[in-house]
Amino acid sequence: MSNRAQGGPGNGATAGKICQFKLVLLGESAVGKSSLVLRFVKGQFHEYQESTIGAAFLTQTVCLDDTTVKFEIWDTAGQERYHSLAPMYYRGAQAAIVVYDLTNPDTFSRAKTWVKELQRQASPNIVIALAGNKADLASKRAVETAEAQAYADENQLLFMETSAKTATNVNDIFLAIAKKLPKNDAANQQGQRLNVAQSAESNQSGGCCK
Amino acid sequence: MESASSSSSLDSEGNQHRHDCGRVWNGMSMDARYIPALRRLVPPDHRAVGCVRCMISRGRKRTPQVCVLVEHMQEHCVLICAEEGALPNATLKSDSRFPINVDFRIDIEPVSTVGGSRVITANLSYKRKKLIFEADYDDTADRFVKEISKAFENSKYRNTPASDYLWVEVYKNNSKFFLDVNPEDEDDLGEENKASRECMVKCLMQEREDEFTVLNEFRIFTGTWNVNGMAPPESLSEWLASSAPNEPPDVYAIGFQELDLSKEAFVFADSPREKEWLLKVKESLHPKGRYKEIKTVRLIGMMLSVFVEEKHAPFVANVDCNSLGTGILGMMGNKGGVGVRLDLHSTSICFVNCHLAAHAEERERRNQDFNDIRNKLSFNQMRPAKSVSEHDQIYWMGDMNYRLQDTTKQHVEQACANNDFSSLWERDQLRDQQAKRIIFIGFEEGPLNFKPTYKYDVGTNQWDTSEKARVPAYCDRVLWRGNNIRQLCYKSHDNFVISDHKPVLAEFSSGIRVVDAVKRKEIYQELMKQLDKEENDFMPQVTVDEHYLNFGRVHFYERVQRSFKITNTGPVIVRFLFKEQPKGRRYAKDWLKADPHNGTLKKGESCDITLEILVDPASASKLNMGEEKMSEVLVLHLVDGKDIFISVDMEYQHSCFGCSLEALVRHMTPIGLLPQETLIALETDPVKNAELGVPFETPTELWIIMDALQRKGLSGGNIFGKSGSQVEIQTVREALDTKRPDGQLDVSVHAVAECLLLFLSALREPVIPYCFFKKCLDSSVTYTQAKSVIQELPKVHRDTFRYLVLFLQELLQKSKRLEVNILATIFSAVMIRPPQDGQMTPSKERMRSVFLYHFLVNHCEV
Ligand SMILES: Nc1nc2c(ncn2[C@@H]2O[C@H](COP(=O)(O)OP(=O)(O)OP(=O)(O)O)[C@@H](O)[C@H]2O)c(=O)[nH]1
Ligand SMILES: [Mg+2]
């Protein structure tokens, strides 16, 4: 007659907190925003990916050493006619990935205007990452790594060249954001915290789940 | 006191069953068909008390549901469940919970007869949540409702502090799958989902604990001694350090009884004996070990101290202790129990030290004491509070006071002399009562291969030589409950002679679950992945058959509709709505409306959404001027899911409706024939871009309308009494915008009259310009004041005003059916409009009507 089910993780070392963050993807149409999300969340890639007409919503959790970061991902529509709706999605976001297609210099300029808009309108401590996507198309490269890196450094952005097709740097860029997001109470006022450790402690073993 | 003890014996009965089969099914208030479903719904340490099928009404919604009463540590909760699938394989999903505490109410109505069958009705409420419960009246339903009210009554008199009912949370897990559309619960939904993720993670991790923990052998040393109020002897090492020389125990739990018999110990919390004994214990622990005191708890003469090897101390958590007296009023007695609980790595352990009622004939009293401690001793710093039985391992020691019955001192002495202890065991009361399943159910005890530990003459190893010559007894015992526990040793020590009891020790090799951090992380990540997948897979999904609706050319006051289809293609019920636009704007511009603009779709269900454009007077001028874009993107939001954009485009045909008087009097060409840029230029600077050097006094369009009205006759009753048809209004608009008709408008007088009102209310600047609005109201008291305002108006406004007033006076003369104050109200509303940000109130409406009234009843002198 075991009561094991109630034997909680006691001082279980990995009972870290779960922090929930809103992350938004921005960038011109066809740069690969939806493809990056699809790769990150489901590990898939579609050669023919439909253009997003709306804002897709998915969640994905990243486990760090001491904390768990749950992303609520809003993948927005890149078509210009929907530009005016973007604030609905970056408002209240704690992280953003601005994506450009490194085979298309126009998308890089567009990415810069997105960064500017975020710096002006989004919440001040938003973590912004710049993703130069389609890194697999090396022969068609039109934006040099050094140029993008310099721009990112100048604006304190995380920067990686990614490929949704080959999965290069896809998990890495989300992981880098997860690491950079503030998780302590003071700095993380917008990030909704689900403190599992705390409730595990106070509920002791079992808590509400017995 | 009386009622408390009887209810506790009831509880102990319940608990006995609980350990036999996991849960008790109280047959009387239970619809047995649901037992399989309840086994899946209710976790092992909760108890389903009753369950019936019923009708639940919330507001206007009335649905068939299943109502379940569950219990956990004497707290109850009512669950309202949805039934999925057919009996007997149905599944129950709880969609709301009514904890039975101070916020709960139940009101049972007399049994009524509805359509020949008898129905039992009860009103339940919890905080703001209310519902009506109805069930076919039978024994089960009757008992069920009575169980609820009994639980409610008991909750009022419970003496343990009420927990925060966290245990109920487990039933929230399926909220994602059952979307409760009860608006009162709506605000909780988001929170609930979050809580459920947190809860689910913990729950699922616990389920898989075996996979990331390994059993490590720990030596647990327990000792118990009734010391008869004496000071400690020189050393306790012989007792406490009796393990193998190189195998110091990992954990010690030492219990004493009658540690202090002084009056002070009864009255004050403080006891000098406590320190003395504690010190001696510490000195006497195994010399090869370094121990940390984890907790000491004392109730009068009963003391329990727990120590762990220092190296294990970092893995001890959630230490708590409590005590329970079983004497008079539960406090003055020197009998009862003390307990310490802790988590060692991942195993929860509870130690109990007790002293039960004395005297051979008090067996029942001892049983009662035991069950009281077992049921009522709880660790309240835990959230939720934990009972003794909710531990992986329980070590229970103490002076249990059970005696040897049906035997004599001689026989006992004889048996001991022959080392034939087993012949004593069958006469032992504790073993007898345990075998009868009255006490220590589920506990184990090793063989008593030592002499009875009571009662000795103090200072000797001789059994009671007093006149009473008591039969020796195994008063001092250690029992355990739990998995992976092996007793290494169970014995007493004769060499301690200070007391009439001998000390007893029991040493165990116990399997303690130790977490493998790497594996745990692996499983945690796997679990997160799985939860993400579930969450993503159960996201609401819909398809729409059109993302883009083009309305083509749209005219002023022309109603145009297009529709698109939305289909729920996902795995869950969908709630949709059109989201507000950024900056707090309505979901679309004023000229666009969606019907329905929110709704619910079951799986596979479709619904047509109609979008309608109607450019009314309020929007006309902005669209004329190109100040407002003729496109819109609607955001169709799925609750708990994604957004879908629906683009709407139209091409608005600019019109004389929505122009300004200044512009209208300065052109010849019909407005509709002007290119939009020309109109915008004309509006922007009417004088510079005028078509006519000398403007008309009043707009041609207005003159045409008035002329048509005159021709159709003003005498035919109330010309504003009916509205014109869509087609008629478009005919008039078309005529005004594209050609100069000769007054032969082939429509009813009502249509022309309505166009007059539309024309006036669409004017870019009203007849009384916005900046005169306030002045106008302020001057409505007398005709003289009102006249002076009109004198100040720009010429074209003044002329138009006069023109209208003369027309209205004529109308009043010709039509006997029109009342002057009604006319004043109708026309003041379109001529005297508040500025954009101005609020209208009934008194302002009255004032502007009075303003115009003066002109209608007096000779017009402006
Ligand atoms: N070669 C290559 N093609 C990619 C990569 N990422 C995306 N694509 C392709 O680029 C096209 C557009 O990708 P999407 O993910 O739909 O782009 P998006 O940014 O979401 O576009 P919108 O939804 O219109 O804003 C698709 O055909 C993808 O298959 C990549 O890393 N490498
Ligand atoms: Mg996309």
PDB file of C-alpha atoms in Angstrom, chain B residues 46-237:
ATOM      1  CA  HIS B  46      -9.501  11.514  -2.199  1.00  0.00           C
ATOM      2  CA  ARG B  47     -12.752   9.785  -1.577  1.00  0.00           C
ATOM      3  CA  ALA B  48     -15.881   9.961  -3.685  1.00  0.00           C
ATOM      4  CA  VAL B  49     -18.727  10.132  -1.220  1.00  0.00           C
ATOM      5  CA  GLY B  50     -21.582  10.334  -3.646  1.00  0.00           C
ATOM      6  CA  CYS B  51     -22.466  10.770  -7.267  1.00  0.00           C
ATOM      7  CA  VAL B  52     -25.724  11.349  -9.146  1.00  0.00           C
ATOM      8  CA  ARG B  53     -26.873  12.360 -12.573  1.00  0.00           C
ATOM      9  CA  CYS B  54     -28.796  15.618 -12.506  1.00  0.00           C
ATOM     10  CA  MET B  55     -29.847  18.745 -14.356  1.00  0.00           C
ATOM     11  CA  ILE B  56     -27.792  21.820 -13.584  1.00  0.00           C
ATOM     12  CA  SER B  57     -29.117  25.299 -14.330  1.00  0.00           C
ATOM     13  CA  ARG B  58     -26.799  28.266 -14.481  1.00  0.00           C
ATOM     14  CA  GLY B  59     -28.575  31.430 -15.432  1.00  0.00           C
ATOM     15  CA  ARG B  60     -30.690  30.495 -18.393  1.00  0.00           C
ATOM     16  CA  LYS B  61     -28.555  27.516 -19.300  1.00  0.00           C
ATOM     17  CA  ARG B  62     -29.820  24.122 -18.195  1.00  0.00           C
ATOM     18  CA  THR B  63     -27.716  21.069 -18.937  1.00  0.00           C
ATOM     19  CA  PRO B  64     -27.631  17.428 -17.918  1.00  0.00           C
ATOM     20  CA  GLN B  65     -24.553  16.840 -15.785  1.00  0.00           C
ATOM     21  CA  VAL B  66     -23.148  14.564 -13.138  1.00  0.00           C
ATOM     22  CA  CYS B  67     -22.694  15.865  -9.655  1.00  0.00           C
ATOM     23  CA  VAL B  68     -19.974  14.321  -7.464  1.00  0.00           C
ATOM     24  CA  LEU B  69     -19.190  14.873  -3.786  1.00  0.00           C
ATOM     25  CA  VAL B  70     -15.527  14.258  -2.935  1.00  0.00           C
ATOM     26  CA  GLU B  71     -13.716  14.274   0.391  1.00  0.00           C
ATOM     27  CA  HIS B  72     -10.123  14.769   1.405  1.00  0.00           C
ATOM     28  CA  MET B  73      -9.052  14.883   5.040  1.00  0.00           C
ATOM     29  CA  GLN B  74     -12.551  15.676   6.186  1.00  0.00           C
ATOM     30  CA  GLU B  75     -12.958  18.518   3.717  1.00  0.00           C
ATOM     31  CA  HIS B  76     -15.546  18.202   0.992  1.00  0.00           C
ATOM     32  CA  CYS B  77     -16.107  19.629  -2.425  1.00  0.00           C
ATOM     33  CA  VAL B  78     -18.945  19.360  -4.927  1.00  0.00           C
ATOM     34  CA  LEU B  79     -17.849  18.785  -8.512  1.00  0.00           C
ATOM     35  CA  ILE B  80     -20.097  19.479 -11.446  1.00  0.00           C
ATOM     36  CA  CYS B  81     -18.986  17.169 -14.209  1.00  0.00           C
ATOM     37  CA  ALA B  82     -19.664  16.697 -17.869  1.00  0.00           C
ATOM     38  CA  GLU B  83     -20.228  13.149 -18.963  1.00  0.00           C
ATOM     39  CA  GLU B  84     -18.396  12.075 -22.074  1.00  0.00           C
ATOM     40  CA  GLY B  85     -19.086   8.798 -23.789  1.00  0.00           C
ATOM     41  CA  ALA B  86     -21.718   6.256 -22.858  1.00  0.00           C
ATOM     42  CA  LEU B  87     -22.092   4.358 -19.604  1.00  0.00           C
ATOM     43  CA  PRO B  88     -20.466   2.247 -18.329  1.00  0.00           C
ATOM     44  CA  ASN B  89     -17.428   3.610 -20.164  1.00  0.00           C
ATOM     45  CA  ALA B  90     -18.292   7.248 -19.677  1.00  0.00           C
ATOM     46  CA  THR B  91     -15.625   9.693 -18.567  1.00  0.00           C
ATOM     47  CA  LEU B  92     -16.290  12.512 -16.152  1.00  0.00           C
ATOM     48  CA  LYS B  93     -14.696  15.913 -16.633  1.00  0.00           C
ATOM     49  CA  SER B  94     -15.154  18.407 -13.875  1.00  0.00           C
ATOM     50  CA  ASP B  95     -16.075  21.838 -15.152  1.00  0.00           C
ATOM     51  CA  SER B  96     -16.784  23.601 -11.926  1.00  0.00           C
ATOM     52  CA  ARG B  97     -16.010  23.087  -8.309  1.00  0.00           C
ATOM     53  CA  PHE B  98     -17.866  24.150  -5.195  1.00  0.00           C
ATOM     54  CA  PRO B  99     -15.608  23.708  -2.150  1.00  0.00           C
ATOM     55  CA  ILE B 100     -17.726  23.220   0.950  1.00  0.00           C
ATOM     56  CA  ASN B 101     -16.355  25.916   3.232  1.00  0.00           C
ATOM     57  CA  VAL B 102     -17.509  29.265   4.584  1.00  0.00           C
ATOM     58  CA  ASP B 103     -18.225  30.513   1.088  1.00  0.00           C
ATOM     59  CA  PHE B 104     -20.530  27.631   0.335  1.00  0.00           C
ATOM     60  CA  ARG B 105     -24.319  27.567   0.729  1.00  0.00           C
ATOM     61  CA  ILE B 106     -26.914  24.918   0.092  1.00  0.00           C
ATOM     62  CA  ASP B 107     -30.629  25.367   0.143  1.00  0.00           C
ATOM     63  CA  ILE B 108     -32.797  22.295  -0.318  1.00  0.00           C
ATOM     64  CA  GLU B 109     -36.289  22.802  -1.623  1.00  0.00           C
ATOM     65  CA  PRO B 110     -39.253  20.538  -0.824  1.00  0.00           C
ATOM     66  CA  VAL B 111     -39.635  17.639  -3.248  1.00  0.00           C
ATOM     67  CA  SER B 112     -41.900  18.687  -6.098  1.00  0.00           C
ATOM     68  CA  THR B 113     -43.736  16.772  -8.767  1.00  0.00           C
ATOM     69  CA  VAL B 114     -42.985  17.696 -12.341  1.00  0.00           C
ATOM     70  CA  GLY B 115     -44.881  15.929 -15.116  1.00  0.00           C
ATOM     71  CA  GLY B 116     -45.702  12.955 -12.938  1.00  0.00           C
ATOM     72  CA  SER B 117     -42.195  12.350 -11.605  1.00  0.00           C
ATOM     73  CA  ARG B 118     -40.846  13.584  -8.319  1.00  0.00           C
ATOM     74  CA  VAL B 119     -37.909  15.949  -8.413  1.00  0.00           C
ATOM     75  CA  ILE B 120     -35.497  17.022  -5.704  1.00  0.00           C
ATOM     76  CA  THR B 121     -34.132  20.521  -6.062  1.00  0.00           C
ATOM     77  CA  ALA B 122     -31.294  22.303  -4.287  1.00  0.00           C
ATOM     78  CA  ASN B 123     -29.691  25.705  -4.761  1.00  0.00           C
ATOM     79  CA  LEU B 124     -25.936  25.640  -4.445  1.00  0.00           C
ATOM     80  CA  SER B 125     -23.680  28.626  -4.323  1.00  0.00           C
ATOM     81  CA  TYR B 126     -19.995  29.272  -3.863  1.00  0.00           C
ATOM     82  CA  LYS B 127     -18.936  32.907  -3.750  1.00  0.00           C
ATOM     83  CA  ARG B 128     -20.458  34.440  -6.895  1.00  0.00           C
ATOM     84  CA  LYS B 129     -21.099  31.120  -8.540  1.00  0.00           C
ATOM     85  CA  LYS B 130     -24.659  29.888  -8.308  1.00  0.00           C
ATOM     86  CA  LEU B 131     -26.481  26.936  -9.712  1.00  0.00           C
ATOM     87  CA  ILE B 132     -29.639  24.953  -9.332  1.00  0.00           C
ATOM     88  CA  PHE B 133     -29.408  21.198  -8.941  1.00  0.00           C
ATOM     89  CA  GLU B 134     -32.360  19.023  -9.932  1.00  0.00           C
ATOM     90  CA  ALA B 135     -32.486  15.246  -9.855  1.00  0.00           C
ATOM     91  CA  ASP B 136     -35.158  12.593 -10.093  1.00  0.00           C
ATOM     92  CA  TYR B 137     -36.138  11.890  -6.538  1.00  0.00           C
ATOM     93  CA  ASP B 138     -34.960   8.522  -5.292  1.00  0.00           C
ATOM     94  CA  ASP B 139     -33.017   7.199  -2.321  1.00  0.00           C
ATOM     95  CA  THR B 140     -29.678   7.883  -3.935  1.00  0.00           C
ATOM     96  CA  ALA B 141     -30.477  11.473  -4.849  1.00  0.00           C
ATOM     97  CA  ASP B 142     -32.032  12.090  -1.462  1.00  0.00           C
ATOM     98  CA  ARG B 143     -28.995  10.732   0.388  1.00  0.00           C
ATOM     99  CA  PHE B 144     -26.675  12.562  -1.932  1.00  0.00           C
ATOM    100  CA  VAL B 145     -28.203  15.933  -1.145  1.00  0.00           C
ATOM    101  CA  LYS B 146     -28.217  15.067   2.542  1.00  0.00           C
ATOM    102  CA  GLU B 147     -24.525  14.157   2.371  1.00  0.00           C
ATOM    103  CA  ILE B 148     -23.806  17.592   0.961  1.00  0.00           C
ATOM    104  CA  SER B 149     -25.695  19.363   3.697  1.00  0.00           C
ATOM    105  CA  LYS B 150     -24.085  17.143   6.317  1.00  0.00           C
ATOM    106  CA  ALA B 151     -20.660  18.013   4.945  1.00  0.00           C
ATOM    107  CA  PHE B 152     -21.644  21.665   5.046  1.00  0.00           C
ATOM    108  CA  GLU B 153     -22.798  21.426   8.665  1.00  0.00           C
ATOM    109  CA  ASN B 154     -19.594  19.644   9.647  1.00  0.00           C
ATOM    110  CA  SER B 155     -17.470  22.230   7.907  1.00  0.00           C
ATOM    111  CA  LYS B 156     -18.851  24.855  10.283  1.00  0.00           C
ATOM    112  CA  TYR B 157     -17.738  22.975  13.342  1.00  0.00           C
ATOM    113  CA  ARG B 158     -14.413  21.698  12.190  1.00  0.00           C
ATOM    114  CA  ASN B 159     -11.791  22.573  14.762  1.00  0.00           C
ATOM    115  CA  THR B 160      -8.735  22.186  12.578  1.00  0.00           C
ATOM    116  CA  PRO B 161      -7.953  25.286  10.592  1.00  0.00           C
ATOM    117  CA  ALA B 162      -9.511  25.189   7.155  1.00  0.00           C
ATOM    118  CA  SER B 163      -7.041  24.588   4.380  1.00  0.00           C
ATOM    119  CA  ASP B 164      -7.195  26.644   1.220  1.00  0.00           C
ATOM    120  CA  TYR B 165      -8.674  23.694  -0.642  1.00  0.00           C
ATOM    121  CA  LEU B 166      -5.664  23.331  -2.879  1.00  0.00           C
ATOM    122  CA  TRP B 167      -6.492  19.673  -3.146  1.00  0.00           C
ATOM    123  CA  VAL B 168      -9.436  20.621  -5.331  1.00  0.00           C
ATOM    124  CA  GLU B 169      -7.063  21.986  -7.990  1.00  0.00           C
ATOM    125  CA  VAL B 170      -6.460  18.550  -9.380  1.00  0.00           C
ATOM    126  CA  TYR B 171      -9.969  18.578 -10.820  1.00  0.00           C
ATOM    127  CA  LYS B 172      -9.204  21.684 -12.791  1.00  0.00           C
ATOM    128  CA  ASN B 173      -6.889  19.902 -15.187  1.00  0.00           C
ATOM    129  CA  ASN B 174      -9.374  19.354 -17.916  1.00  0.00           C
ATOM    130  CA  SER B 175     -10.608  22.904 -18.121  1.00  0.00           C
ATOM    131  CA  LYS B 176      -8.772  23.206 -21.410  1.00  0.00           C
ATOM    132  CA  PHE B 177     -10.892  20.536 -22.943  1.00  0.00           C
ATOM    133  CA  PHE B 178     -14.142  21.631 -21.514  1.00  0.00           C
ATOM    134  CA  LEU B 179     -14.665  25.242 -22.181  1.00  0.00           C
ATOM    135  CA  ASP B 180     -17.071  26.564 -19.650  1.00  0.00           C
ATOM    136  CA  VAL B 181     -18.970  29.303 -21.366  1.00  0.00           C
ATOM    137  CA  ASN B 182     -20.599  30.408 -18.182  1.00  0.00           C
ATOM    138  CA  PRO B 183     -19.797  34.124 -18.267  1.00  0.00           C
ATOM    139  CA  GLU B 184     -19.309  34.283 -14.512  1.00  0.00           C
ATOM    140  CA  ASP B 185     -16.391  31.925 -14.737  1.00  0.00           C
ATOM    141  CA  GLU B 186     -14.879  33.605 -17.712  1.00  0.00           C
ATOM    142  CA  ASP B 187     -12.375  35.752 -15.894  1.00  0.00           C
ATOM    143  CA  ASP B 188     -10.939  32.691 -14.207  1.00  0.00           C
ATOM    144  CA  LEU B 189     -10.220  30.826 -17.390  1.00  0.00           C
ATOM    145  CA  GLY B 190      -6.794  32.216 -18.132  1.00  0.00           C
ATOM    146  CA  GLU B 191      -5.652  31.796 -14.579  1.00  0.00           C
ATOM    147  CA  GLU B 192      -7.026  28.337 -14.477  1.00  0.00           C
ATOM    148  CA  ASN B 193      -5.062  27.245 -17.505  1.00  0.00           C
ATOM    149  CA  LYS B 194      -1.871  28.537 -16.011  1.00  0.00           C
ATOM    150  CA  ALA B 195      -2.530  26.893 -12.695  1.00  0.00           C
ATOM    151  CA  SER B 196      -3.326  23.686 -14.441  1.00  0.00           C
ATOM    152  CA  ARG B 197      -0.031  23.637 -16.347  1.00  0.00           C
ATOM    153  CA  GLU B 198       1.853  24.132 -13.111  1.00  0.00           C
ATOM    154  CA  CYS B 199      -0.211  21.514 -11.411  1.00  0.00           C
ATOM    155  CA  MET B 200       0.007  19.072 -14.260  1.00  0.00           C
ATOM    156  CA  VAL B 201       3.779  19.283 -14.394  1.00  0.00           C
ATOM    157  CA  LYS B 202       4.035  18.434 -10.753  1.00  0.00           C
ATOM    158  CA  CYS B 203       1.503  15.680 -11.015  1.00  0.00           C
ATOM    159  CA  LEU B 204       3.060  14.066 -14.046  1.00  0.00           C
ATOM    160  CA  MET B 205       6.547  14.303 -12.600  1.00  0.00           C
ATOM    161  CA  GLN B 206       5.338  12.501  -9.544  1.00  0.00           C
ATOM    162  CA  GLU B 207       3.752   9.816 -11.639  1.00  0.00           C
ATOM    163  CA  ARG B 208       7.079   9.148 -13.271  1.00  0.00           C
ATOM    164  CA  GLU B 209       9.160   9.517 -10.159  1.00  0.00           C
ATOM    165  CA  ASP B 210      10.317   5.917 -10.373  1.00  0.00           C
ATOM    166  CA  GLU B 211      12.119   6.723 -13.584  1.00  0.00           C
ATOM    167  CA  PHE B 212      14.344   9.422 -12.177  1.00  0.00           C
ATOM    168  CA  THR B 213      14.902   8.254  -8.643  1.00  0.00           C
ATOM    169  CA  VAL B 214      16.914   5.381  -7.270  1.00  0.00           C
ATOM    170  CA  LEU B 215      16.402   3.655  -3.953  1.00  0.00           C
ATOM    171  CA  ASN B 216      19.284   4.178  -1.570  1.00  0.00           C
ATOM    172  CA  GLU B 217      19.512   2.220   1.649  1.00  0.00           C
ATOM    173  CA  PHE B 218      19.403   4.404   4.729  1.00  0.00           C
ATOM    174  CA  ARG B 219      19.785   3.172   8.283  1.00  0.00           C
ATOM    175  CA  ILE B 220      17.023   4.504  10.436  1.00  0.00           C
ATOM    176  CA  PHE B 221      17.335   4.044  14.168  1.00  0.00           C
ATOM    177  CA  THR B 222      14.242   4.398  16.335  1.00  0.00           C
ATOM    178  CA  GLY B 223      14.153   4.116  20.105  1.00  0.00           C
ATOM    179  CA  THR B 224      11.462   4.462  22.734  1.00  0.00           C
ATOM    180  CA  TRP B 225      11.674   4.578  26.503  1.00  0.00           C
ATOM    181  CA  ASN B 226       9.311   5.420  29.291  1.00  0.00           C
ATOM    182  CA  VAL B 227      11.756   6.952  31.789  1.00  0.00           C
ATOM    183  CA  ASN B 228       9.360   7.333  34.686  1.00  0.00           C
ATOM    184  CA  GLY B 229      10.254  10.972  35.308  1.00  0.00           C
ATOM    185  CA  MET B 230      13.848  10.159  36.168  1.00  0.00           C
ATOM    186  CA  ALA B 231      17.006  12.093  35.418  1.00  0.00           C
ATOM    187  CA  PRO B 232      19.112  10.504  32.701  1.00  0.00           C
ATOM    188  CA  PRO B 233      21.785   7.966  33.605  1.00  0.00           C
ATOM    189  CA  GLU B 234      25.499   8.451  32.954  1.00  0.00           C
ATOM    190  CA  SER B 235      25.290   7.408  29.305  1.00  0.00           C
ATOM    191  CA  LEU B 236      22.741   6.134  26.814  1.00  0.00           C
ATOM    192  CA  SER B 237      25.348   4.753  24.444  1.00  0.00           C
TER     193      SER B 237
END
